[in-house]
PDB file of C-alpha atoms in Angstrom:
ATOM      1  CA  MET C   1      -8.557 -42.765 -21.628  1.00  0.00           C
ATOM      2  CA  ASN C   2      -6.106 -40.216 -20.207  1.00  0.00           C
ATOM      3  CA  GLN C   3      -4.056 -38.365 -22.796  1.00  0.00           C
ATOM      4  CA  ILE C   4      -0.328 -39.110 -22.720  1.00  0.00           C
ATOM      5  CA  ASN C   5       2.285 -37.849 -25.168  1.00  0.00           C
ATOM      6  CA  LYS C   6       3.103 -40.393 -27.851  1.00  0.00           C
ATOM      7  CA  VAL C   7       6.067 -41.029 -30.139  1.00  0.00           C
ATOM      8  CA  ASN C   8       6.243 -42.535 -33.605  1.00  0.00           C
ATOM      9  CA  LEU C   9       7.221 -46.185 -33.926  1.00  0.00           C
ATOM     10  CA  GLY C  10      10.356 -45.850 -36.025  1.00  0.00           C
ATOM     11  CA  LYS C  11       9.614 -43.849 -39.161  1.00  0.00           C
ATOM     12  CA  SER C  12       6.072 -45.198 -39.364  1.00  0.00           C
ATOM     13  CA  GLU C  13       2.905 -43.211 -38.747  1.00  0.00           C
ATOM     14  CA  ILE C  14       2.043 -45.493 -35.807  1.00  0.00           C
ATOM     15  CA  GLU C  15       2.031 -43.546 -32.550  1.00  0.00           C
ATOM     16  CA  ILE C  16       2.657 -45.253 -29.224  1.00  0.00           C
ATOM     17  CA  THR C  17       3.019 -44.280 -25.592  1.00  0.00           C
ATOM     18  CA  LYS C  18       6.578 -44.571 -24.323  1.00  0.00           C
ATOM     19  CA  ILE C  19       5.441 -47.356 -22.009  1.00  0.00           C
ATOM     20  CA  GLY C  20       3.357 -50.230 -23.351  1.00  0.00           C
ATOM     21  CA  LEU C  21       2.274 -53.483 -21.728  1.00  0.00           C
ATOM     22  CA  GLY C  22       4.349 -56.613 -22.235  1.00  0.00           C
ATOM     23  CA  CYS C  23       2.029 -59.635 -22.273  1.00  0.00           C
ATOM     24  CA  TRP C  24       4.347 -62.609 -21.715  1.00  0.00           C
ATOM     25  CA  GLN C  25       2.605 -63.216 -18.381  1.00  0.00           C
ATOM     26  CA  PHE C  26      -0.724 -63.725 -20.217  1.00  0.00           C
ATOM     27  CA  SER C  27       0.503 -67.092 -21.542  1.00  0.00           C
ATOM     28  CA  GLY C  28      -1.812 -69.081 -19.294  1.00  0.00           C
ATOM     29  CA  GLY C  29       1.004 -70.822 -17.447  1.00  0.00           C
ATOM     30  CA  SER C  30       1.720 -72.956 -20.519  1.00  0.00           C
ATOM     31  CA  GLY C  31       4.452 -73.438 -23.082  1.00  0.00           C
ATOM     32  CA  GLY C  32       8.223 -73.229 -22.810  1.00  0.00           C
ATOM     33  CA  PHE C  33       7.977 -69.445 -22.840  1.00  0.00           C
ATOM     34  CA  GLY C  34       5.216 -69.260 -20.267  1.00  0.00           C
ATOM     35  CA  GLY C  35       4.641 -72.291 -18.086  1.00  0.00           C
ATOM     36  CA  ARG C  36       8.202 -72.477 -16.831  1.00  0.00           C
ATOM     37  CA  TYR C  37       8.305 -68.827 -15.932  1.00  0.00           C
ATOM     38  CA  TRP C  38       4.894 -67.389 -15.071  1.00  0.00           C
ATOM     39  CA  PRO C  39       1.981 -68.756 -13.065  1.00  0.00           C
ATOM     40  CA  SER C  40      -1.391 -68.819 -14.773  1.00  0.00           C
ATOM     41  CA  LEU C  41      -3.412 -65.601 -14.385  1.00  0.00           C
ATOM     42  CA  SER C  42      -7.190 -65.825 -14.334  1.00  0.00           C
ATOM     43  CA  PRO C  43      -9.157 -64.145 -17.150  1.00  0.00           C
ATOM     44  CA  GLU C  44     -10.583 -61.753 -14.568  1.00  0.00           C
ATOM     45  CA  ILE C  45      -7.130 -60.562 -13.476  1.00  0.00           C
ATOM     46  CA  ILE C  46      -5.945 -60.214 -17.088  1.00  0.00           C
ATOM     47  CA  ASN C  47      -9.053 -58.192 -17.929  1.00  0.00           C
ATOM     48  CA  GLU C  48      -8.474 -55.926 -14.940  1.00  0.00           C
ATOM     49  CA  ILE C  49      -4.804 -55.340 -15.833  1.00  0.00           C
ATOM     50  CA  VAL C  50      -5.656 -54.434 -19.426  1.00  0.00           C
ATOM     51  CA  LYS C  51      -8.510 -52.168 -18.310  1.00  0.00           C
ATOM     52  CA  VAL C  52      -6.203 -50.317 -15.909  1.00  0.00           C
ATOM     53  CA  ALA C  53      -3.645 -49.939 -18.714  1.00  0.00           C
ATOM     54  CA  LEU C  54      -6.246 -48.475 -21.057  1.00  0.00           C
ATOM     55  CA  ASP C  55      -7.708 -46.171 -18.410  1.00  0.00           C
ATOM     56  CA  GLY C  56      -4.194 -44.932 -17.675  1.00  0.00           C
ATOM     57  CA  GLY C  57      -3.584 -43.980 -21.304  1.00  0.00           C
ATOM     58  CA  ILE C  58      -1.474 -46.961 -22.440  1.00  0.00           C
ATOM     59  CA  ASN C  59      -2.248 -47.537 -26.120  1.00  0.00           C
ATOM     60  CA  TRP C  60      -0.135 -50.539 -27.130  1.00  0.00           C
ATOM     61  CA  PHE C  61       0.409 -54.163 -26.163  1.00  0.00           C
ATOM     62  CA  ASP C  62       3.244 -56.537 -27.022  1.00  0.00           C
ATOM     63  CA  THR C  63       2.635 -60.284 -27.273  1.00  0.00           C
ATOM     64  CA  ALA C  64       3.999 -63.247 -29.289  1.00  0.00           C
ATOM     65  CA  GLU C  65       3.045 -66.632 -30.673  1.00  0.00           C
ATOM     66  CA  ALA C  66       5.669 -68.188 -28.389  1.00  0.00           C
ATOM     67  CA  TYR C  67       3.896 -66.946 -25.275  1.00  0.00           C
ATOM     68  CA  GLY C  68       1.804 -70.010 -24.604  1.00  0.00           C
ATOM     69  CA  ALA C  69       1.450 -70.950 -28.300  1.00  0.00           C
ATOM     70  CA  GLY C  70      -1.100 -68.219 -28.935  1.00  0.00           C
ATOM     71  CA  LYS C  71      -2.668 -68.090 -25.466  1.00  0.00           C
ATOM     72  CA  SER C  72      -1.206 -64.693 -24.662  1.00  0.00           C
ATOM     73  CA  GLU C  73      -2.554 -63.310 -27.934  1.00  0.00           C
ATOM     74  CA  ARG C  74      -6.005 -64.743 -27.263  1.00  0.00           C
ATOM     75  CA  ASN C  75      -6.076 -63.624 -23.615  1.00  0.00           C
ATOM     76  CA  LEU C  76      -5.054 -60.122 -24.671  1.00  0.00           C
ATOM     77  CA  ALA C  77      -7.767 -60.020 -27.342  1.00  0.00           C
ATOM     78  CA  ASN C  78     -10.388 -61.237 -24.875  1.00  0.00           C
ATOM     79  CA  ALA C  79      -9.401 -58.537 -22.387  1.00  0.00           C
ATOM     80  CA  LEU C  80      -9.530 -55.828 -25.045  1.00  0.00           C
ATOM     81  CA  HIS C  81     -12.982 -57.000 -26.134  1.00  0.00           C
ATOM     82  CA  ALA C  82     -14.102 -56.987 -22.487  1.00  0.00           C
ATOM     83  CA  ALA C  83     -12.916 -53.379 -22.218  1.00  0.00           C
ATOM     84  CA  GLY C  84     -14.992 -52.407 -25.242  1.00  0.00           C
ATOM     85  CA  MET C  85     -12.033 -51.934 -27.576  1.00  0.00           C
ATOM     86  CA  LYS C  86     -12.293 -52.429 -31.335  1.00  0.00           C
ATOM     87  CA  ASN C  87      -9.702 -52.918 -34.049  1.00  0.00           C
ATOM     88  CA  GLY C  88      -7.852 -49.651 -34.537  1.00  0.00           C
ATOM     89  CA  ASP C  89      -8.427 -48.404 -30.997  1.00  0.00           C
ATOM     90  CA  VAL C  90      -5.084 -49.798 -29.802  1.00  0.00           C
ATOM     91  CA  VAL C  91      -1.721 -50.797 -31.254  1.00  0.00           C
ATOM     92  CA  ILE C  92      -0.949 -54.538 -31.240  1.00  0.00           C
ATOM     93  CA  ALA C  93       2.557 -55.993 -31.585  1.00  0.00           C
ATOM     94  CA  THR C  94       3.218 -59.715 -31.873  1.00  0.00           C
ATOM     95  CA  LYS C  95       6.110 -61.913 -32.973  1.00  0.00           C
ATOM     96  CA  TRP C  96       7.063 -64.907 -35.132  1.00  0.00           C
ATOM     97  CA  PHE C  97       9.641 -67.283 -33.635  1.00  0.00           C
ATOM     98  CA  PRO C  98      12.283 -68.157 -36.271  1.00  0.00           C
ATOM     99  CA  PHE C  99      14.061 -71.295 -35.074  1.00  0.00           C
ATOM    100  CA  PRO C 100      14.008 -73.944 -36.496  1.00  0.00           C
ATOM    101  CA  ARG C 101      11.757 -72.668 -39.294  1.00  0.00           C
ATOM    102  CA  ARG C 102      12.136 -71.305 -42.802  1.00  0.00           C
ATOM    103  CA  ALA C 103      11.064 -67.840 -43.898  1.00  0.00           C
ATOM    104  CA  ASN C 104       7.934 -69.137 -45.600  1.00  0.00           C
ATOM    105  CA  SER C 105       6.601 -69.984 -42.136  1.00  0.00           C
ATOM    106  CA  ILE C 106       6.087 -66.237 -41.641  1.00  0.00           C
ATOM    107  CA  ARG C 107       3.524 -66.255 -44.448  1.00  0.00           C
ATOM    108  CA  LYS C 108       1.979 -69.567 -43.406  1.00  0.00           C
ATOM    109  CA  THR C 109       1.438 -68.639 -39.763  1.00  0.00           C
ATOM    110  CA  ILE C 110       0.126 -65.087 -40.085  1.00  0.00           C
ATOM    111  CA  ASP C 111      -3.505 -66.174 -40.325  1.00  0.00           C
ATOM    112  CA  LYS C 112      -3.084 -68.139 -37.107  1.00  0.00           C
ATOM    113  CA  ARG C 113      -1.778 -64.997 -35.392  1.00  0.00           C
ATOM    114  CA  LEU C 114      -4.802 -63.059 -36.620  1.00  0.00           C
ATOM    115  CA  HIS C 115      -7.090 -65.895 -35.525  1.00  0.00           C
ATOM    116  CA  TYR C 116      -5.811 -65.755 -31.950  1.00  0.00           C
ATOM    117  CA  LEU C 117      -6.020 -61.955 -31.932  1.00  0.00           C
ATOM    118  CA  ASP C 118      -9.712 -62.368 -32.742  1.00  0.00           C
ATOM    119  CA  GLY C 119     -10.487 -59.293 -34.787  1.00  0.00           C
ATOM    120  CA  PHE C 120      -7.543 -57.111 -33.800  1.00  0.00           C
ATOM    121  CA  GLY C 121      -5.050 -56.383 -36.555  1.00  0.00           C
ATOM    122  CA  ILE C 122      -1.278 -56.621 -36.261  1.00  0.00           C
ATOM    123  CA  ASP C 123       0.298 -53.177 -36.207  1.00  0.00           C
ATOM    124  CA  LEU C 124       3.810 -54.483 -35.613  1.00  0.00           C
ATOM    125  CA  HIS C 125       5.030 -57.973 -36.535  1.00  0.00           C
ATOM    126  CA  GLN C 126       8.485 -58.908 -35.264  1.00  0.00           C
ATOM    127  CA  ILE C 127      11.100 -61.584 -35.868  1.00  0.00           C
ATOM    128  CA  HIS C 128      11.418 -62.894 -32.310  1.00  0.00           C
ATOM    129  CA  ALA C 129      15.115 -63.831 -32.302  1.00  0.00           C
ATOM    130  CA  SER C 130      18.309 -63.528 -34.326  1.00  0.00           C
ATOM    131  CA  ILE C 131      19.098 -67.258 -34.548  1.00  0.00           C
ATOM    132  CA  ALA C 132      17.335 -68.626 -37.610  1.00  0.00           C
ATOM    133  CA  LEU C 133      17.621 -71.148 -40.423  1.00  0.00           C
ATOM    134  CA  ALA C 134      16.223 -68.533 -42.782  1.00  0.00           C
ATOM    135  CA  SER C 135      18.383 -65.778 -44.238  1.00  0.00           C
ATOM    136  CA  THR C 136      17.877 -62.161 -43.277  1.00  0.00           C
ATOM    137  CA  LYS C 137      16.787 -61.465 -46.851  1.00  0.00           C
ATOM    138  CA  GLY C 138      14.293 -64.334 -46.798  1.00  0.00           C
ATOM    139  CA  MET C 139      12.712 -63.123 -43.566  1.00  0.00           C
ATOM    140  CA  MET C 140      12.560 -59.490 -44.668  1.00  0.00           C
ATOM    141  CA  ASP C 141      11.041 -60.487 -48.019  1.00  0.00           C
ATOM    142  CA  ALA C 142       8.363 -62.529 -46.265  1.00  0.00           C
ATOM    143  CA  MET C 143       7.564 -59.703 -43.867  1.00  0.00           C
ATOM    144  CA  ALA C 144       7.370 -57.249 -46.766  1.00  0.00           C
ATOM    145  CA  ASP C 145       4.857 -59.530 -48.487  1.00  0.00           C
ATOM    146  CA  LEU C 146       2.638 -59.370 -45.397  1.00  0.00           C
ATOM    147  CA  VAL C 147       2.694 -55.564 -45.442  1.00  0.00           C
ATOM    148  CA  LYS C 148       1.862 -55.486 -49.154  1.00  0.00           C
ATOM    149  CA  ASP C 149      -0.972 -57.977 -48.599  1.00  0.00           C
ATOM    150  CA  GLY C 150      -2.407 -55.845 -45.787  1.00  0.00           C
ATOM    151  CA  LYS C 151      -1.835 -58.528 -43.138  1.00  0.00           C
ATOM    152  CA  ILE C 152       0.422 -56.324 -40.985  1.00  0.00           C
ATOM    153  CA  ARG C 153       1.207 -52.610 -40.789  1.00  0.00           C
ATOM    154  CA  SER C 154       4.910 -52.556 -39.919  1.00  0.00           C
ATOM    155  CA  ILE C 155       7.993 -54.722 -39.450  1.00  0.00           C
ATOM    156  CA  GLY C 156      10.271 -55.145 -36.445  1.00  0.00           C
ATOM    157  CA  VAL C 157      12.902 -57.526 -35.090  1.00  0.00           C
ATOM    158  CA  SER C 158      14.053 -58.644 -31.666  1.00  0.00           C
ATOM    159  CA  ASN C 159      17.517 -59.328 -30.277  1.00  0.00           C
ATOM    160  CA  TRP C 160      19.237 -58.447 -33.557  1.00  0.00           C
ATOM    161  CA  SER C 161      22.804 -57.144 -33.552  1.00  0.00           C
ATOM    162  CA  ALA C 162      23.645 -53.745 -34.987  1.00  0.00           C
ATOM    163  CA  GLY C 163      24.996 -55.320 -38.185  1.00  0.00           C
ATOM    164  CA  LYS C 164      22.038 -57.615 -38.759  1.00  0.00           C
ATOM    165  CA  MET C 165      19.598 -54.813 -37.936  1.00  0.00           C
ATOM    166  CA  ARG C 166      21.283 -52.598 -40.542  1.00  0.00           C
ATOM    167  CA  ARG C 167      21.170 -55.399 -43.112  1.00  0.00           C
ATOM    168  CA  GLY C 168      17.444 -55.930 -42.528  1.00  0.00           C
ATOM    169  CA  PHE C 169      16.843 -52.180 -42.756  1.00  0.00           C
ATOM    170  CA  GLU C 170      18.690 -51.941 -46.078  1.00  0.00           C
ATOM    171  CA  ILE C 171      16.824 -54.886 -47.625  1.00  0.00           C
ATOM    172  CA  LEU C 172      13.440 -53.439 -46.710  1.00  0.00           C
ATOM    173  CA  GLU C 173      14.302 -49.922 -47.828  1.00  0.00           C
ATOM    174  CA  GLU C 174      16.158 -50.702 -51.062  1.00  0.00           C
ATOM    175  CA  LYS C 175      14.118 -53.650 -52.333  1.00  0.00           C
ATOM    176  CA  HIS C 176      10.660 -52.984 -50.923  1.00  0.00           C
ATOM    177  CA  GLU C 177      10.634 -49.253 -50.079  1.00  0.00           C
ATOM    178  CA  LEU C 178       9.595 -50.182 -46.540  1.00  0.00           C
ATOM    179  CA  GLN C 179      11.069 -49.390 -43.131  1.00  0.00           C
ATOM    180  CA  LEU C 180      12.358 -51.570 -40.326  1.00  0.00           C
ATOM    181  CA  VAL C 181      10.723 -49.718 -37.435  1.00  0.00           C
ATOM    182  CA  SER C 182      11.937 -51.450 -34.264  1.00  0.00           C
ATOM    183  CA  ASN C 183      14.396 -53.739 -32.532  1.00  0.00           C
ATOM    184  CA  GLN C 184      13.181 -55.259 -29.254  1.00  0.00           C
ATOM    185  CA  VAL C 185      16.130 -55.906 -26.948  1.00  0.00           C
ATOM    186  CA  LYS C 186      16.919 -56.407 -23.280  1.00  0.00           C
ATOM    187  CA  TYR C 187      17.727 -53.046 -21.753  1.00  0.00           C
ATOM    188  CA  SER C 188      17.654 -51.781 -18.186  1.00  0.00           C
ATOM    189  CA  LEU C 189      19.758 -49.887 -15.677  1.00  0.00           C
ATOM    190  CA  LEU C 190      21.444 -53.217 -14.929  1.00  0.00           C
ATOM    191  CA  ASP C 191      21.967 -54.154 -18.576  1.00  0.00           C
ATOM    192  CA  ARG C 192      23.134 -51.230 -20.719  1.00  0.00           C
ATOM    193  CA  LYS C 193      25.132 -53.199 -23.301  1.00  0.00           C
ATOM    194  CA  ILE C 194      23.189 -51.766 -26.251  1.00  0.00           C
ATOM    195  CA  GLU C 195      24.932 -48.456 -25.524  1.00  0.00           C
ATOM    196  CA  THR C 196      28.362 -49.964 -26.229  1.00  0.00           C
ATOM    197  CA  ASN C 197      27.717 -52.620 -28.927  1.00  0.00           C
ATOM    198  CA  ASP C 198      26.404 -50.142 -31.539  1.00  0.00           C
ATOM    199  CA  ILE C 199      22.768 -51.271 -31.316  1.00  0.00           C
ATOM    200  CA  LEU C 200      21.545 -48.003 -29.805  1.00  0.00           C
ATOM    201  CA  ASP C 201      23.706 -45.805 -32.053  1.00  0.00           C
ATOM    202  CA  THR C 202      22.637 -47.691 -35.186  1.00  0.00           C
ATOM    203  CA  ALA C 203      18.976 -47.478 -34.201  1.00  0.00           C
ATOM    204  CA  ARG C 204      19.284 -43.728 -33.677  1.00  0.00           C
ATOM    205  CA  GLU C 205      21.043 -43.307 -37.037  1.00  0.00           C
ATOM    206  CA  LEU C 206      18.439 -45.303 -38.967  1.00  0.00           C
ATOM    207  CA  GLY C 207      15.392 -43.988 -37.136  1.00  0.00           C
ATOM    208  CA  ILE C 208      14.592 -47.352 -35.547  1.00  0.00           C
ATOM    209  CA  THR C 209      12.813 -47.486 -32.203  1.00  0.00           C
ATOM    210  CA  ILE C 210      14.401 -49.553 -29.434  1.00  0.00           C
ATOM    211  CA  ILE C 211      11.751 -51.501 -27.508  1.00  0.00           C
ATOM    212  CA  ALA C 212      13.271 -52.377 -24.136  1.00  0.00           C
ATOM    213  CA  TYR C 213      12.113 -55.609 -22.529  1.00  0.00           C
ATOM    214  CA  SER C 214      12.859 -56.690 -18.944  1.00  0.00           C
ATOM    215  CA  PRO C 215      13.296 -53.001 -17.994  1.00  0.00           C
ATOM    216  CA  LEU C 216      12.986 -53.806 -14.280  1.00  0.00           C
ATOM    217  CA  GLU C 217      15.149 -56.948 -14.430  1.00  0.00           C
ATOM    218  CA  GLN C 218      12.180 -59.135 -13.473  1.00  0.00           C
ATOM    219  CA  GLY C 219      11.514 -57.096 -10.359  1.00  0.00           C
ATOM    220  CA  LEU C 220      15.070 -56.635  -9.120  1.00  0.00           C
ATOM    221  CA  LEU C 221      14.956 -52.863  -9.715  1.00  0.00           C
ATOM    222  CA  THR C 222      11.799 -52.499  -7.626  1.00  0.00           C
ATOM    223  CA  GLY C 223      13.901 -53.022  -4.497  1.00  0.00           C
ATOM    224  CA  ARG C 224      11.492 -55.564  -3.053  1.00  0.00           C
ATOM    225  CA  PHE C 225      14.049 -58.398  -3.129  1.00  0.00           C
ATOM    226  CA  HIS C 226      16.606 -56.184  -1.368  1.00  0.00           C
ATOM    227  CA  GLU C 227      14.049 -55.377   1.301  1.00  0.00           C
ATOM    228  CA  ASP C 228      13.010 -59.014   1.732  1.00  0.00           C
ATOM    229  CA  PRO C 229      15.500 -61.529   0.235  1.00  0.00           C
ATOM    230  CA  SER C 230      13.258 -64.431   1.279  1.00  0.00           C
ATOM    231  CA  LEU C 231      11.023 -63.554  -1.708  1.00  0.00           C
ATOM    232  CA  ILE C 232      13.677 -65.009  -3.999  1.00  0.00           C
ATOM    233  CA  LYS C 233      12.917 -68.490  -2.669  1.00  0.00           C
ATOM    234  CA  LYS C 234       9.322 -68.162  -3.895  1.00  0.00           C
ATOM    235  CA  LEU C 235      10.386 -67.660  -7.514  1.00  0.00           C
ATOM    236  CA  GLY C 236      10.346 -70.509 -10.017  1.00  0.00           C
ATOM    237  CA  ARG C 237      13.701 -72.107 -10.779  1.00  0.00           C
ATOM    238  CA  LEU C 238      14.026 -70.590 -14.273  1.00  0.00           C
ATOM    239  CA  ARG C 239      13.068 -67.095 -13.217  1.00  0.00           C
ATOM    240  CA  LYS C 240      15.365 -67.262 -10.191  1.00  0.00           C
ATOM    241  CA  MET C 241      18.287 -68.291 -12.387  1.00  0.00           C
ATOM    242  CA  MET C 242      17.612 -65.637 -15.031  1.00  0.00           C
ATOM    243  CA  SER C 243      17.191 -62.858 -12.490  1.00  0.00           C
ATOM    244  CA  PHE C 244      19.812 -63.728  -9.870  1.00  0.00           C
ATOM    245  CA  GLY C 245      22.154 -66.338 -11.303  1.00  0.00           C
ATOM    246  CA  LEU C 246      23.892 -68.759  -8.968  1.00  0.00           C
ATOM    247  CA  ARG C 247      24.663 -66.188  -6.258  1.00  0.00           C
ATOM    248  CA  PRO C 248      21.536 -64.188  -5.388  1.00  0.00           C
ATOM    249  CA  LYS C 249      23.070 -62.728  -2.218  1.00  0.00           C
ATOM    250  CA  LYS C 250      26.047 -61.384  -4.149  1.00  0.00           C
ATOM    251  CA  LYS C 251      23.796 -59.767  -6.740  1.00  0.00           C
ATOM    252  CA  LEU C 252      21.719 -58.077  -4.055  1.00  0.00           C
ATOM    253  CA  GLU C 253      24.846 -56.715  -2.366  1.00  0.00           C
ATOM    254  CA  ARG C 254      26.277 -55.446  -5.647  1.00  0.00           C
ATOM    255  CA  THR C 255      23.106 -53.617  -6.635  1.00  0.00           C
ATOM    256  CA  GLN C 256      22.224 -52.215  -3.195  1.00  0.00           C
ATOM    257  CA  PRO C 257      23.929 -48.810  -3.784  1.00  0.00           C
ATOM    258  CA  LEU C 258      21.810 -48.294  -6.905  1.00  0.00           C
ATOM    259  CA  ILE C 259      18.609 -49.276  -5.110  1.00  0.00           C
ATOM    260  CA  ASP C 260      19.459 -46.849  -2.291  1.00  0.00           C
ATOM    261  CA  ALA C 261      19.889 -44.036  -4.812  1.00  0.00           C
ATOM    262  CA  LEU C 262      16.691 -44.914  -6.642  1.00  0.00           C
ATOM    263  CA  GLU C 263      14.764 -44.902  -3.368  1.00  0.00           C
ATOM    264  CA  GLU C 264      16.181 -41.489  -2.444  1.00  0.00           C
ATOM    265  CA  ILE C 265      15.263 -40.010  -5.835  1.00  0.00           C
ATOM    266  CA  ALA C 266      11.856 -41.679  -5.732  1.00  0.00           C
ATOM    267  CA  GLN C 267      11.043 -40.091  -2.377  1.00  0.00           C
ATOM    268  CA  ALA C 268      11.648 -36.643  -3.867  1.00  0.00           C
ATOM    269  CA  HIS C 269       9.023 -37.364  -6.530  1.00  0.00           C
ATOM    270  CA  ASN C 270       6.514 -39.260  -4.389  1.00  0.00           C
ATOM    271  CA  ALA C 271       7.307 -42.258  -6.582  1.00  0.00           C
ATOM    272  CA  SER C 272       8.889 -45.719  -6.383  1.00  0.00           C
ATOM    273  CA  PRO C 273      12.323 -47.036  -7.445  1.00  0.00           C
ATOM    274  CA  ALA C 274      10.632 -48.939 -10.269  1.00  0.00           C
ATOM    275  CA  GLN C 275       9.012 -45.759 -11.596  1.00  0.00           C
ATOM    276  CA  VAL C 276      12.309 -43.883 -11.463  1.00  0.00           C
ATOM    277  CA  SER C 277      14.032 -46.738 -13.328  1.00  0.00           C
ATOM    278  CA  LEU C 278      11.410 -46.769 -16.087  1.00  0.00           C
ATOM    279  CA  ASN C 279      11.353 -42.995 -16.410  1.00  0.00           C
ATOM    280  CA  TRP C 280      15.123 -42.834 -16.833  1.00  0.00           C
ATOM    281  CA  LEU C 281      14.971 -45.532 -19.502  1.00  0.00           C
ATOM    282  CA  ILE C 282      12.377 -43.791 -21.682  1.00  0.00           C
ATOM    283  CA  ASN C 283      13.838 -40.291 -21.376  1.00  0.00           C
ATOM    284  CA  PHE C 284      17.625 -40.468 -21.100  1.00  0.00           C
ATOM    285  CA  HIS C 285      18.065 -41.035 -24.856  1.00  0.00           C
ATOM    286  CA  GLY C 286      15.267 -38.798 -26.056  1.00  0.00           C
ATOM    287  CA  ASP C 287      12.576 -40.606 -28.030  1.00  0.00           C
ATOM    288  CA  VAL C 288      14.702 -43.544 -29.245  1.00  0.00           C
ATOM    289  CA  VAL C 289      13.754 -45.931 -26.414  1.00  0.00           C
ATOM    290  CA  VAL C 290      10.314 -47.146 -25.362  1.00  0.00           C
ATOM    291  CA  THR C 291       9.637 -50.022 -23.007  1.00  0.00           C
ATOM    292  CA  ILE C 292       7.196 -52.833 -22.248  1.00  0.00           C
ATOM    293  CA  PRO C 293       7.204 -53.789 -18.565  1.00  0.00           C
ATOM    294  CA  GLY C 294       4.803 -56.576 -17.717  1.00  0.00           C
ATOM    295  CA  ALA C 295       2.234 -56.663 -14.944  1.00  0.00           C
ATOM    296  CA  SER C 296       0.662 -59.569 -13.110  1.00  0.00           C
ATOM    297  CA  LYS C 297      -1.264 -57.296 -10.730  1.00  0.00           C
ATOM    298  CA  THR C 298      -3.237 -54.113 -11.285  1.00  0.00           C
ATOM    299  CA  SER C 299      -1.011 -52.341  -8.758  1.00  0.00           C
ATOM    300  CA  GLN C 300       2.013 -53.078 -10.955  1.00  0.00           C
ATOM    301  CA  MET C 301       0.177 -51.702 -13.970  1.00  0.00           C
ATOM    302  CA  GLU C 302      -0.646 -48.524 -12.057  1.00  0.00           C
ATOM    303  CA  GLN C 303       3.046 -48.194 -11.151  1.00  0.00           C
ATOM    304  CA  ASN C 304       4.065 -48.519 -14.795  1.00  0.00           C
ATOM    305  CA  ILE C 305       1.600 -45.827 -15.842  1.00  0.00           C
ATOM    306  CA  GLY C 306       2.785 -43.497 -13.090  1.00  0.00           C
ATOM    307  CA  ALA C 307       6.356 -43.742 -14.369  1.00  0.00           C
ATOM    308  CA  MET C 308       5.395 -41.641 -17.402  1.00  0.00           C
ATOM    309  CA  HIS C 309       4.343 -38.733 -15.204  1.00  0.00           C
ATOM    310  CA  ILE C 310       7.614 -38.221 -13.304  1.00  0.00           C
ATOM    311  CA  LYS C 311      10.044 -35.499 -14.396  1.00  0.00           C
ATOM    312  CA  LEU C 312      13.568 -36.279 -13.256  1.00  0.00           C
ATOM    313  CA  SER C 313      16.089 -33.440 -13.086  1.00  0.00           C
ATOM    314  CA  LYS C 314      19.267 -33.441 -15.171  1.00  0.00           C
ATOM    315  CA  ASP C 315      21.276 -34.045 -12.009  1.00  0.00           C
ATOM    316  CA  GLU C 316      19.125 -37.036 -11.067  1.00  0.00           C
ATOM    317  CA  MET C 317      19.430 -38.483 -14.573  1.00  0.00           C
ATOM    318  CA  SER C 318      23.198 -38.016 -14.472  1.00  0.00           C
ATOM    319  CA  ARG C 319      23.501 -39.578 -11.031  1.00  0.00           C
ATOM    320  CA  ILE C 320      21.670 -42.718 -12.187  1.00  0.00           C
ATOM    321  CA  ASP C 321      23.811 -42.791 -15.328  1.00  0.00           C
ATOM    322  CA  GLU C 322      27.022 -42.673 -13.297  1.00  0.00           C
ATOM    323  CA  LEU C 323      25.863 -45.358 -10.877  1.00  0.00           C
ATOM    324  CA  THR C 324      25.125 -47.811 -13.703  1.00  0.00           C
ATOM    325  CA  GLN C 325      28.175 -47.289 -15.926  1.00  0.00           C
ATOM    326  CA  ASN C 326      29.508 -50.703 -14.888  1.00  0.00           C
ATOM    327  CA  TYR C 327      26.522 -52.396 -16.556  1.00  0.00           C
ATOM    328  CA  MET C 328      27.448 -51.299 -20.087  1.00  0.00           C
TER     329      MET C 328
END
């Protein structure tokens, strides 16, 4: 593997590259979180994507039970085995979906997560959403039990507000002497709300890593839809709605100035708009933010890896910042 600088996951000793691989698209085209959004990828393609990630220095992978009811976890494990990886060689993050379950489900389902991961341990286990029947205390207590039992190494959450994130952090630290290490949230140049709703500031204060998902807005920041709007028609209904809303043409027009700027900056670095977008995301706030773009092709994986090797100037970083202020 190529050597790439790593950062600590929260205050843990777990070290990760600033870009990991999001594995939602490994869900086998099934489940409410997979089948309605992603087409099924063959095992051969999944294996190739993971191999390219590993060869490029990526050392961590983010999946979830909700991604095809375990299929993403199993497909990831199969690809890692095919690449000759063993437990401990990579960092694995997965998630428990809270609604409509009780906190005890966290304890009851952990062996199923480990079963699907087929020999790979869970380095980061996350509460997948903020809406839950269980209390914050109940969920944090259950997660702490898994750490103490050696089932997982660290605890994270996803889509939690600043207040709820702080509450979870305090419960773990004061009652269990453990750390909340991450909050996985939507964050991109076209969605910078975490900078104004206290999530980013609270994470920085508490030493919590922000894991940004959808960093390229499902491909919008690559510029390919601006170049060829007809590609939008080929998207599934759910993905089209989530990415473009009811007025795709209006969204393309509104974001065109940003895409033009990204293309100009990218040309100066022999890079792509997507790589510039990812590089800004993982560097603008120091080491607080890491990200997990997905990949359904090896070429996309290669692009993601290349984003870590760009060095944007202060002026370029500031220009992108100014152009995206309206998305806070």
